[in-house]
Amino acid sequence: DEDVLFALAHQKYKAGNYKQALDHSNAVYEKNPRRTDNLLLLGAIYYQ
């Protein structure tokens, strides 16, 4: 479930859908706040 949400977040980010990417990435963060790949993605989303 967490991996699926992260994959969706990454896919949305690559497509330029930053709001949707942020929603999915935040859901991953709520489940596992120490997941480093998600933290990097969150940083990239906020950078945009």
PDB file of N, CA and C in Angstrom:
ATOM      1  N   ASP A   1       0.838  -1.200   0.000  1.00  0.00           N
ATOM      2  CA  ASP A   1       0.000   0.000   0.000  1.00  0.00           C
ATOM      3  C   ASP A   1       0.878   1.258   0.000  1.00  0.00           C
ATOM      4  N   GLU A   2       1.839   1.282   0.891  1.00  0.00           N
ATOM      5  CA  GLU A   2       2.753   2.425   0.961  1.00  0.00           C
ATOM      6  C   GLU A   2       3.571   2.545  -0.330  1.00  0.00           C
ATOM      7  N   ASP A   3       4.019   1.404  -0.861  1.00  0.00           N
ATOM      8  CA  ASP A   3       4.795   1.423  -2.102  1.00  0.00           C
ATOM      9  C   ASP A   3       3.950   1.879  -3.280  1.00  0.00           C
ATOM     10  N   VAL A   4       2.686   1.489  -3.298  1.00  0.00           N
ATOM     11  CA  VAL A   4       1.780   1.910  -4.370  1.00  0.00           C
ATOM     12  C   VAL A   4       1.558   3.414  -4.307  1.00  0.00           C
ATOM     13  N   LEU A   5       1.326   3.937  -3.114  1.00  0.00           N
ATOM     14  CA  LEU A   5       1.141   5.383  -2.955  1.00  0.00           C
ATOM     15  C   LEU A   5       2.386   6.150  -3.385  1.00  0.00           C
ATOM     16  N   PHE A   6       3.566   5.622  -3.020  1.00  0.00           N
ATOM     17  CA  PHE A   6       4.798   6.297  -3.414  1.00  0.00           C
ATOM     18  C   PHE A   6       4.967   6.269  -4.928  1.00  0.00           C
ATOM     19  N   ALA A   7       4.670   5.136  -5.551  1.00  0.00           N
ATOM     20  CA  ALA A   7       4.779   5.035  -7.007  1.00  0.00           C
ATOM     21  C   ALA A   7       3.831   6.020  -7.686  1.00  0.00           C
ATOM     22  N   LEU A   8       2.623   6.145  -7.166  1.00  0.00           N
ATOM     23  CA  LEU A   8       1.670   7.117  -7.714  1.00  0.00           C
ATOM     24  C   LEU A   8       2.183   8.537  -7.538  1.00  0.00           C
ATOM     25  N   ALA A   9       2.729   8.840  -6.376  1.00  0.00           N
ATOM     26  CA  ALA A   9       3.263  10.175  -6.118  1.00  0.00           C
ATOM     27  C   ALA A   9       4.382  10.500  -7.095  1.00  0.00           C
ATOM     28  N   HIS A  10       5.277   9.551  -7.309  1.00  0.00           N
ATOM     29  CA  HIS A  10       6.400   9.768  -8.218  1.00  0.00           C
ATOM     30  C   HIS A  10       5.912   9.937  -9.654  1.00  0.00           C
ATOM     31  N   GLN A  11       4.935   9.138 -10.048  1.00  0.00           N
ATOM     32  CA  GLN A  11       4.362   9.236 -11.398  1.00  0.00           C
ATOM     33  C   GLN A  11       3.705  10.599 -11.602  1.00  0.00           C
ATOM     34  N   LYS A  12       2.935  11.053 -10.635  1.00  0.00           N
ATOM     35  CA  LYS A  12       2.269  12.358 -10.737  1.00  0.00           C
ATOM     36  C   LYS A  12       3.295  13.485 -10.773  1.00  0.00           C
ATOM     37  N   TYR A  13       4.365  13.354  -9.995  1.00  0.00           N
ATOM     38  CA  TYR A  13       5.421  14.364  -9.991  1.00  0.00           C
ATOM     39  C   TYR A  13       6.075  14.464 -11.370  1.00  0.00           C
ATOM     40  N   LYS A  14       6.403  13.314 -11.955  1.00  0.00           N
ATOM     41  CA  LYS A  14       7.051  13.311 -13.268  1.00  0.00           C
ATOM     42  C   LYS A  14       6.140  13.891 -14.340  1.00  0.00           C
ATOM     43  N   ALA A  15       4.824  13.748 -14.152  1.00  0.00           N
ATOM     44  CA  ALA A  15       3.858  14.272 -15.117  1.00  0.00           C
ATOM     45  C   ALA A  15       3.558  15.752 -14.888  1.00  0.00           C
ATOM     46  N   GLY A  16       4.093  16.316 -13.811  1.00  0.00           N
ATOM     47  CA  GLY A  16       3.860  17.728 -13.528  1.00  0.00           C
ATOM     48  C   GLY A  16       2.611  18.008 -12.725  1.00  0.00           C
ATOM     49  N   ASN A  17       1.981  16.963 -12.212  1.00  0.00           N
ATOM     50  CA  ASN A  17       0.778  17.117 -11.381  1.00  0.00           C
ATOM     51  C   ASN A  17       1.205  17.198  -9.914  1.00  0.00           C
ATOM     52  N   TYR A  18       1.725  18.354  -9.539  1.00  0.00           N
ATOM     53  CA  TYR A  18       2.363  18.490  -8.232  1.00  0.00           C
ATOM     54  C   TYR A  18       1.376  18.408  -7.078  1.00  0.00           C
ATOM     55  N   LYS A  19       0.171  18.897  -7.245  1.00  0.00           N
ATOM     56  CA  LYS A  19      -0.833  18.829  -6.174  1.00  0.00           C
ATOM     57  C   LYS A  19      -1.174  17.375  -5.861  1.00  0.00           C
ATOM     58  N   GLN A  20      -1.420  16.588  -6.903  1.00  0.00           N
ATOM     59  CA  GLN A  20      -1.733  15.174  -6.690  1.00  0.00           C
ATOM     60  C   GLN A  20      -0.524  14.427  -6.134  1.00  0.00           C
ATOM     61  N   ALA A  21       0.656  14.770  -6.622  1.00  0.00           N
ATOM     62  CA  ALA A  21       1.874  14.142  -6.113  1.00  0.00           C
ATOM     63  C   ALA A  21       2.034  14.434  -4.625  1.00  0.00           C
ATOM     64  N   LEU A  22       1.760  15.672  -4.249  1.00  0.00           N
ATOM     65  CA  LEU A  22       1.869  16.059  -2.845  1.00  0.00           C
ATOM     66  C   LEU A  22       0.866  15.300  -1.983  1.00  0.00           C
ATOM     67  N   ASP A  23      -0.347  15.143  -2.471  1.00  0.00           N
ATOM     68  CA  ASP A  23      -1.362  14.395  -1.719  1.00  0.00           C
ATOM     69  C   ASP A  23      -0.913  12.956  -1.460  1.00  0.00           C
ATOM     70  N   HIS A  24      -0.433  12.284  -2.500  1.00  0.00           N
ATOM     71  CA  HIS A  24       0.014  10.892  -2.353  1.00  0.00           C
ATOM     72  C   HIS A  24       1.252  10.806  -1.463  1.00  0.00           C
ATOM     73  N   SER A  25       2.175  11.728  -1.663  1.00  0.00           N
ATOM     74  CA  SER A  25       3.405  11.715  -0.878  1.00  0.00           C
ATOM     75  C   SER A  25       3.127  11.988   0.602  1.00  0.00           C
ATOM     76  N   ASN A  26       2.196  12.878   0.883  1.00  0.00           N
ATOM     77  CA  ASN A  26       1.814  13.135   2.275  1.00  0.00           C
ATOM     78  C   ASN A  26       1.174  11.906   2.909  1.00  0.00           C
ATOM     79  N   ALA A  27       0.419  11.146   2.124  1.00  0.00           N
ATOM     80  CA  ALA A  27      -0.181   9.914   2.639  1.00  0.00           C
ATOM     81  C   ALA A  27       0.910   8.908   3.009  1.00  0.00           C
ATOM     82  N   VAL A  28       1.950   8.827   2.178  1.00  0.00           N
ATOM     83  CA  VAL A  28       3.081   7.950   2.501  1.00  0.00           C
ATOM     84  C   VAL A  28       3.771   8.443   3.772  1.00  0.00           C
ATOM     85  N   TYR A  29       3.947   9.761   3.881  1.00  0.00           N
ATOM     86  CA  TYR A  29       4.605  10.347   5.054  1.00  0.00           C
ATOM     87  C   TYR A  29       3.851  10.024   6.342  1.00  0.00           C
ATOM     88  N   GLU A  30       2.527  10.041   6.279  1.00  0.00           N
ATOM     89  CA  GLU A  30       1.725   9.716   7.462  1.00  0.00           C
ATOM     90  C   GLU A  30       1.938   8.271   7.902  1.00  0.00           C
ATOM     91  N   LYS A  31       2.165   7.379   6.937  1.00  0.00           N
ATOM     92  CA  LYS A  31       2.382   5.972   7.261  1.00  0.00           C
ATOM     93  C   LYS A  31       3.817   5.705   7.720  1.00  0.00           C
ATOM     94  N   ASN A  32       4.775   6.413   7.104  1.00  0.00           N
ATOM     95  CA  ASN A  32       6.184   6.179   7.411  1.00  0.00           C
ATOM     96  C   ASN A  32       6.968   7.476   7.238  1.00  0.00           C
ATOM     97  N   PRO A  33       7.060   8.291   8.289  1.00  0.00           N
ATOM     98  CA  PRO A  33       7.719   9.594   8.173  1.00  0.00           C
ATOM     99  C   PRO A  33       9.230   9.519   7.974  1.00  0.00           C
ATOM    100  N   ARG A  34       9.831   8.354   8.143  1.00  0.00           N
ATOM    101  CA  ARG A  34      11.285   8.222   7.988  1.00  0.00           C
ATOM    102  C   ARG A  34      11.686   7.626   6.638  1.00  0.00           C
ATOM    103  N   ARG A  35      10.746   7.450   5.746  1.00  0.00           N
ATOM    104  CA  ARG A  35      11.062   6.878   4.430  1.00  0.00           C
ATOM    105  C   ARG A  35      11.827   7.914   3.605  1.00  0.00           C
ATOM    106  N   THR A  36      13.112   7.659   3.380  1.00  0.00           N
ATOM    107  CA  THR A  36      13.975   8.686   2.787  1.00  0.00           C
ATOM    108  C   THR A  36      13.630   9.009   1.339  1.00  0.00           C
ATOM    109  N   ASP A  37      13.243   8.005   0.543  1.00  0.00           N
ATOM    110  CA  ASP A  37      12.907   8.320  -0.847  1.00  0.00           C
ATOM    111  C   ASP A  37      11.685   9.229  -0.923  1.00  0.00           C
ATOM    112  N   ASN A  38      10.756   9.046  -0.011  1.00  0.00           N
ATOM    113  CA  ASN A  38       9.584   9.918   0.024  1.00  0.00           C
ATOM    114  C   ASN A  38       9.946  11.316   0.519  1.00  0.00           C
ATOM    115  N   LEU A  39      10.857  11.392   1.487  1.00  0.00           N
ATOM    116  CA  LEU A  39      11.296  12.709   1.964  1.00  0.00           C
ATOM    117  C   LEU A  39      11.975  13.492   0.841  1.00  0.00           C
ATOM    118  N   LEU A  40      12.772  12.811   0.031  1.00  0.00           N
ATOM    119  CA  LEU A  40      13.407  13.466  -1.114  1.00  0.00           C
ATOM    120  C   LEU A  40      12.363  13.935  -2.122  1.00  0.00           C
ATOM    121  N   LEU A  41      11.357  13.104  -2.353  1.00  0.00           N
ATOM    122  CA  LEU A  41      10.294  13.488  -3.280  1.00  0.00           C
ATOM    123  C   LEU A  41       9.511  14.679  -2.742  1.00  0.00           C
ATOM    124  N   LEU A  42       9.202  14.681  -1.459  1.00  0.00           N
ATOM    125  CA  LEU A  42       8.508  15.828  -0.861  1.00  0.00           C
ATOM    126  C   LEU A  42       9.313  17.110  -1.053  1.00  0.00           C
ATOM    127  N   GLY A  43      10.615  17.019  -0.851  1.00  0.00           N
ATOM    128  CA  GLY A  43      11.471  18.181  -1.060  1.00  0.00           C
ATOM    129  C   GLY A  43      11.422  18.665  -2.496  1.00  0.00           C
ATOM    130  N   ALA A  44      11.447  17.741  -3.431  1.00  0.00           N
ATOM    131  CA  ALA A  44      11.393  18.103  -4.847  1.00  0.00           C
ATOM    132  C   ALA A  44      10.048  18.732  -5.202  1.00  0.00           C
ATOM    133  N   ILE A  45       8.975  18.204  -4.647  1.00  0.00           N
ATOM    134  CA  ILE A  45       7.640  18.760  -4.914  1.00  0.00           C
ATOM    135  C   ILE A  45       7.562  20.184  -4.383  1.00  0.00           C
ATOM    136  N   TYR A  46       8.007  20.386  -3.156  1.00  0.00           N
ATOM    137  CA  TYR A  46       7.953  21.730  -2.572  1.00  0.00           C
ATOM    138  C   TYR A  46       8.876  22.703  -3.296  1.00  0.00           C
ATOM    139  N   TYR A  47       9.946  22.191  -3.899  1.00  0.00           N
ATOM    140  CA  TYR A  47      10.864  23.043  -4.656  1.00  0.00           C
ATOM    141  C   TYR A  47      10.173  23.614  -5.891  1.00  0.00           C
ATOM    142  N   GLN A  48       9.241  22.844  -6.450  1.00  0.00           N
ATOM    143  CA  GLN A  48       8.515  23.305  -7.636  1.00  0.00           C
ATOM    144  C   GLN A  48       7.592  24.386  -7.242  1.00  0.00           C
TER     145      GLN A  48
END
